[in-house]
mmCIF file of C-alpha atoms and ligand atoms in Angstrom:
data_model
loop_
_atom_site.group_PDB
_atom_site.id
_atom_site.type_symbol
_atom_site.label_atom_id
_atom_site.label_comp_id
_atom_site.label_asym_id
_atom_site.label_seq_id
_atom_site.Cartn_x
_atom_site.Cartn_y
_atom_site.Cartn_z
ATOM 1 C CA MET A 5 -35.982 0.032 2.137
ATOM 2 C CA LYS A 6 -33.686 2.647 3.637
ATOM 3 C CA LYS A 7 -32.217 5.269 1.344
ATOM 4 C CA ILE A 8 -28.526 5.930 1.912
ATOM 5 C CA ALA A 9 -26.651 8.760 0.197
ATOM 6 C CA ILE A 10 -22.886 8.338 0.103
ATOM 7 C CA ILE A 11 -20.857 11.502 -0.423
ATOM 8 C CA ALA A 12 -17.381 10.921 -1.875
ATOM 9 C CA GLY A 13 -15.814 14.098 -0.512
ATOM 10 C CA THR A 14 -13.482 15.280 -3.254
ATOM 11 C CA ASN A 15 -13.464 16.085 -6.958
ATOM 12 C CA ARG A 16 -9.842 15.029 -7.497
ATOM 13 C CA LYS A 17 -9.271 13.050 -10.681
ATOM 14 C CA GLY A 18 -8.368 9.437 -9.863
ATOM 15 C CA SER A 19 -9.498 9.888 -6.281
ATOM 16 C CA ASN A 20 -8.969 6.970 -3.897
ATOM 17 C CA THR A 21 -11.928 8.226 -1.887
ATOM 18 C CA LEU A 22 -14.197 7.555 -4.865
ATOM 19 C CA LYS A 23 -12.727 4.049 -5.257
ATOM 20 C CA VAL A 24 -13.472 3.246 -1.619
ATOM 21 C CA ALA A 25 -16.903 4.881 -1.896
ATOM 22 C CA LYS A 26 -17.811 2.448 -4.690
ATOM 23 C CA GLN A 27 -16.899 -0.470 -2.455
ATOM 24 C CA ILE A 28 -18.948 0.976 0.399
ATOM 25 C CA ARG A 29 -21.879 1.337 -1.991
ATOM 26 C CA GLU A 30 -21.679 -2.414 -2.716
ATOM 27 C CA MET A 31 -21.681 -3.141 1.018
ATOM 28 C CA TYR A 32 -24.884 -1.128 1.548
ATOM 29 C CA GLN A 33 -26.479 -2.749 -1.496
ATOM 30 C CA LYS A 34 -25.680 -6.215 -0.091
ATOM 31 C CA CYS A 35 -27.516 -5.195 3.060
ATOM 32 C CA GLY A 36 -30.586 -4.279 1.003
ATOM 33 C CA ALA A 37 -30.259 -0.486 1.133
ATOM 34 C CA ASP A 38 -31.209 1.816 -1.718
ATOM 35 C CA VAL A 39 -27.931 3.690 -2.299
ATOM 36 C CA GLU A 40 -26.988 6.814 -4.200
ATOM 37 C CA LEU A 41 -23.344 7.758 -4.594
ATOM 38 C CA LEU A 42 -22.686 11.473 -4.897
ATOM 39 C CA ASP A 43 -19.410 12.113 -6.685
ATOM 40 C CA LEU A 44 -18.346 15.736 -6.213
ATOM 41 C CA SER A 45 -16.350 15.653 -9.464
ATOM 42 C CA GLN A 46 -19.764 15.595 -11.174
ATOM 43 C CA LEU A 47 -20.947 18.882 -9.645
ATOM 44 C CA PRO A 48 -22.194 21.239 -12.368
ATOM 45 C CA ALA A 49 -19.980 24.213 -13.251
ATOM 46 C CA GLU A 50 -22.861 26.655 -12.526
ATOM 47 C CA ILE A 51 -22.705 25.884 -8.812
ATOM 48 C CA PHE A 52 -19.281 27.556 -8.669
ATOM 49 C CA THR A 53 -20.580 31.084 -9.196
ATOM 50 C CA PRO A 54 -21.180 33.888 -6.696
ATOM 51 C CA ASP A 55 -24.909 33.777 -7.530
ATOM 52 C CA ALA A 56 -25.214 30.164 -6.365
ATOM 53 C CA TYR A 57 -25.418 31.202 -2.692
ATOM 54 C CA GLU A 58 -28.639 33.012 -3.514
ATOM 55 C CA THR A 59 -30.150 30.930 -6.315
ATOM 56 C CA LYS A 60 -29.276 27.298 -6.912
ATOM 57 C CA PRO A 61 -28.964 26.243 -10.573
ATOM 58 C CA ALA A 62 -31.401 23.496 -11.664
ATOM 59 C CA SER A 63 -28.413 21.300 -12.475
ATOM 60 C CA PHE A 64 -27.597 21.136 -8.739
ATOM 61 C CA GLN A 65 -31.015 19.733 -7.864
ATOM 62 C CA PRO A 66 -30.100 16.025 -8.292
ATOM 63 C CA PHE A 67 -27.426 16.503 -5.614
ATOM 64 C CA SER A 68 -29.532 18.473 -3.159
ATOM 65 C CA GLU A 69 -32.563 16.198 -3.644
ATOM 66 C CA ALA A 70 -30.475 13.061 -3.061
ATOM 67 C CA VAL A 71 -29.440 14.439 0.323
ATOM 68 C CA LEU A 72 -32.964 15.532 1.222
ATOM 69 C CA ARG A 73 -34.593 12.207 0.386
ATOM 70 C CA SER A 74 -31.942 10.109 2.146
ATOM 71 C CA ASP A 75 -32.640 8.346 5.434
ATOM 72 C CA GLY A 76 -28.943 8.429 6.211
ATOM 73 C CA LEU A 77 -25.795 10.077 4.900
ATOM 74 C CA VAL A 78 -22.349 8.494 4.700
ATOM 75 C CA ILE A 79 -19.573 11.045 4.392
ATOM 76 C CA ILE A 80 -16.293 9.695 3.067
ATOM 77 C CA THR A 81 -13.621 12.336 3.410
ATOM 78 C CA PRO A 82 -9.991 12.374 2.412
ATOM 79 C CA GLU A 83 -7.470 14.445 4.334
ATOM 80 C CA TYR A 84 -6.243 17.527 2.518
ATOM 81 C CA ASN A 85 -3.835 19.676 4.541
ATOM 82 C CA GLY A 86 -5.166 18.415 7.831
ATOM 83 C CA GLY A 87 -8.817 18.989 6.985
ATOM 84 C CA PRO A 88 -11.581 17.975 4.596
ATOM 85 C CA PRO A 89 -11.254 19.142 0.962
ATOM 86 C CA GLY A 90 -12.588 22.633 0.341
ATOM 87 C CA ILE A 91 -15.052 21.265 -2.170
ATOM 88 C CA LEU A 92 -16.739 19.131 0.486
ATOM 89 C CA LYS A 93 -17.311 22.163 2.707
ATOM 90 C CA PHE A 94 -18.501 24.131 -0.320
ATOM 91 C CA PHE A 95 -20.949 21.322 -1.143
ATOM 92 C CA ILE A 96 -22.230 21.394 2.439
ATOM 93 C CA ASP A 97 -22.658 25.175 2.143
ATOM 94 C CA MET A 98 -24.682 24.791 -1.061
ATOM 95 C CA LEU A 99 -27.244 22.408 0.478
ATOM 96 C CA LYS A 100 -30.563 23.570 1.871
ATOM 97 C CA PHE A 101 -30.474 24.272 5.563
ATOM 98 C CA PRO A 102 -31.555 23.303 8.127
ATOM 99 C CA GLU A 103 -33.385 20.368 6.536
ATOM 100 C CA SER A 104 -30.389 18.762 4.803
ATOM 101 C CA PHE A 105 -28.787 17.759 8.098
ATOM 102 C CA ASP A 106 -31.231 18.448 10.922
ATOM 103 C CA SER A 107 -32.189 15.097 12.571
ATOM 104 C CA ARG A 108 -30.545 13.185 9.730
ATOM 105 C CA PRO A 109 -28.298 10.233 10.662
ATOM 106 C CA VAL A 110 -24.703 10.650 9.432
ATOM 107 C CA ALA A 111 -21.756 8.230 9.430
ATOM 108 C CA PHE A 112 -18.113 9.065 8.691
ATOM 109 C CA ILE A 113 -15.210 7.314 6.988
ATOM 110 C CA GLY A 114 -11.780 8.941 6.774
ATOM 111 C CA ILE A 115 -9.182 8.243 4.085
ATOM 112 C CA ALA A 116 -5.590 9.429 3.900
ATOM 113 C CA ALA A 117 -2.289 8.663 2.284
ATOM 114 C CA GLY A 118 -0.725 9.340 5.679
ATOM 115 C CA ASN A 119 -0.801 7.480 8.993
ATOM 116 C CA TRP A 120 -3.722 9.238 10.653
ATOM 117 C CA GLY A 121 -6.435 8.073 8.276
ATOM 118 C CA ALA A 122 -8.149 11.471 8.124
ATOM 119 C CA LEU A 123 -8.932 11.578 11.845
ATOM 120 C CA ARG A 124 -8.641 15.389 11.723
ATOM 121 C CA PRO A 125 -11.105 15.987 8.856
ATOM 122 C CA VAL A 126 -13.597 13.511 10.317
ATOM 123 C CA GLU A 127 -13.513 15.286 13.677
ATOM 124 C CA GLN A 128 -13.822 18.686 12.015
ATOM 125 C CA LEU A 129 -16.831 17.425 10.065
ATOM 126 C CA GLN A 130 -18.392 15.972 13.219
ATOM 127 C CA GLN A 131 -18.239 19.485 14.655
ATOM 128 C CA ILE A 132 -20.001 20.928 11.596
ATOM 129 C CA PHE A 133 -22.690 18.240 11.480
ATOM 130 C CA GLY A 134 -23.135 18.469 15.248
ATOM 131 C CA TYR A 135 -23.735 22.196 14.884
ATOM 132 C CA ARG A 136 -26.347 21.410 12.224
ATOM 133 C CA ASN A 137 -28.133 18.974 14.604
ATOM 134 C CA ALA A 138 -27.422 15.821 12.615
ATOM 135 C CA TYR A 139 -27.597 12.467 14.403
ATOM 136 C CA ILE A 140 -23.969 11.406 14.394
ATOM 137 C CA TYR A 141 -23.254 7.674 14.279
ATOM 138 C CA PRO A 142 -20.399 7.272 16.747
ATOM 139 C CA ARG A 143 -18.509 4.349 15.137
ATOM 140 C CA ARG A 144 -16.182 5.915 12.590
ATOM 141 C CA VAL A 145 -13.724 4.074 10.335
ATOM 142 C CA PHE A 146 -10.314 5.434 9.355
ATOM 143 C CA ILE A 147 -8.260 4.212 6.410
ATOM 144 C CA PRO A 148 -4.597 5.240 6.704
ATOM 145 C CA GLY A 149 -2.036 4.533 3.961
ATOM 146 C CA VAL A 150 -4.805 4.283 1.395
ATOM 147 C CA VAL A 151 -2.461 3.991 -1.587
ATOM 148 C CA GLU A 152 -1.077 0.714 -0.205
ATOM 149 C CA ALA A 153 -4.458 -0.374 1.166
ATOM 150 C CA LEU A 154 -6.018 -0.902 -2.276
ATOM 151 C CA ASN A 155 -5.298 -3.767 -4.659
ATOM 152 C CA ASP A 156 -5.061 -3.541 -8.469
ATOM 153 C CA GLY A 157 -8.841 -3.801 -8.694
ATOM 154 C CA ASP A 158 -9.200 -0.751 -6.399
ATOM 155 C CA LYS A 159 -10.545 -2.914 -3.559
ATOM 156 C CA ILE A 160 -9.444 -2.878 0.073
ATOM 157 C CA LYS A 161 -6.900 -5.627 0.658
ATOM 158 C CA ASP A 162 -6.986 -5.971 4.416
ATOM 159 C CA ALA A 163 -9.668 -8.385 5.661
ATOM 160 C CA ASP A 164 -9.776 -6.767 9.087
ATOM 161 C CA LEU A 165 -10.366 -3.296 7.641
ATOM 162 C CA LYS A 166 -13.060 -4.671 5.335
ATOM 163 C CA LEU A 167 -14.770 -6.253 8.313
ATOM 164 C CA ARG A 168 -14.667 -2.933 10.207
ATOM 165 C CA LEU A 169 -16.323 -1.225 7.245
ATOM 166 C CA GLU A 170 -18.982 -3.945 6.971
ATOM 167 C CA THR A 171 -19.628 -3.670 10.697
ATOM 168 C CA GLN A 172 -20.093 0.080 10.293
ATOM 169 C CA VAL A 173 -22.520 -0.479 7.403
ATOM 170 C CA GLU A 174 -24.653 -2.898 9.432
ATOM 171 C CA GLY A 175 -24.471 -0.764 12.553
ATOM 172 C CA PHE A 176 -25.336 2.429 10.698
ATOM 173 C CA LEU A 177 -28.406 0.833 9.099
ATOM 174 C CA GLU A 178 -29.592 -0.238 12.577
ATOM 175 C CA PHE A 179 -28.913 3.304 13.809
ATOM 176 C CA VAL A 180 -30.909 4.764 10.906
ATOM 177 C CA ASN A 181 -33.805 2.459 11.778
ATOM 178 C CA ALA A 182 -33.616 3.373 15.446
ATOM 179 C CA VAL A 183 -33.232 7.142 15.341
ATOM 180 C CA GLY A 184 -34.190 8.095 11.807
ATOM 181 C CA ARG A 185 -37.320 9.394 10.212
ATOM 182 C CA GLN A 186 -40.197 6.975 9.772
ATOM 183 C CA GLU A 187 -40.962 5.400 6.362
ATOM 184 C CA ASN A 188 -43.580 7.282 4.400
HETATM 185 C C1 FMN B 19 -4.418 19.011 -1.755
HETATM 186 C C2 FMN B 19 -4.059 17.731 -1.042
HETATM 187 C C3 FMN B 19 -3.669 17.774 0.289
HETATM 188 C C4 FMN B 19 -3.345 16.613 0.969
HETATM 189 N N1 FMN B 19 -3.029 16.659 2.307
HETATM 190 C C5 FMN B 19 -2.848 15.519 2.995
HETATM 191 C C6 FMN B 19 -2.659 15.531 4.416
HETATM 192 O O1 FMN B 19 -2.694 16.568 5.068
HETATM 193 N N2 FMN B 19 -2.474 14.348 5.052
HETATM 194 C C7 FMN B 19 -2.472 13.139 4.384
HETATM 195 O O2 FMN B 19 -2.316 12.093 5.018
HETATM 196 N N3 FMN B 19 -2.653 13.096 3.043
HETATM 197 C C8 FMN B 19 -2.852 14.246 2.339
HETATM 198 N N4 FMN B 19 -3.090 14.206 0.986
HETATM 199 C C9 FMN B 19 -3.090 12.933 0.297
HETATM 200 C C10 FMN B 19 -4.486 12.254 0.305
HETATM 201 O O3 FMN B 19 -4.705 11.731 1.586
HETATM 202 C C11 FMN B 19 -4.504 11.213 -0.799
HETATM 203 O O4 FMN B 19 -4.673 11.862 -2.049
HETATM 204 C C12 FMN B 19 -5.490 10.082 -0.627
HETATM 205 O O5 FMN B 19 -5.413 9.245 -1.763
HETATM 206 C C13 FMN B 19 -6.951 10.432 -0.378
HETATM 207 O O6 FMN B 19 -7.438 11.452 -1.229
HETATM 208 P P1 FMN B 19 -8.018 11.257 -2.736
HETATM 209 O O7 FMN B 19 -9.434 10.831 -2.634
HETATM 210 O O8 FMN B 19 -7.825 12.584 -3.347
HETATM 211 O O9 FMN B 19 -7.184 10.175 -3.410
HETATM 212 C C14 FMN B 19 -3.398 15.363 0.281
HETATM 213 C C15 FMN B 19 -3.772 15.337 -1.069
HETATM 214 C C16 FMN B 19 -4.119 16.494 -1.725
HETATM 215 C C17 FMN B 19 -4.572 16.413 -3.162
#
């Protein structure tokens, strides 16, 4: 069973990214993956100290270990001022390198209130993950107008968009099988 870690890329209270991330988690579970959802609003306070660059607090270990044991990472990023949220970059900077991203398959989903669906942050992140030698899954999904895109139950309304996300889930799992690390 492939292990997928989903990173919901913000710590904003009431985040739409987290709502979508929960739906993506269900999609991976339906496909038989073992999924962990990393919610950056749950990061421990001790990680936000100057010392954390040098010595990681034990409370950060569940986050760093989830990334390290994953066969594939799914990054779901909102757009904040034309880029990914600062906390997502900070989280990336707190992870062990190079092993957190080197040769690890990564897929991207962008979410924005605006019309561009976080194209900019996704492309900026592709540059970062490319630099870190991740295996980038080329089929990205963008969700523009996210506020209107969700129903009262916080689920995506549009059948076509849902299908694109499901197609990405299936395709990414095939990609993980093809290029990823072998099962232990
Ligand atoms: C600090 C901040 C900056 C934002 N900048 C943008 C932006 O540049 N473009 C855009 O389309 N939406 C922007 N938004 C709106 C987000 O896209 C919106 O909050 C959306 O629901 C996804 O983020 P969320 O997970 O925080 O809900 C911004 C939101 C915040 C909190």
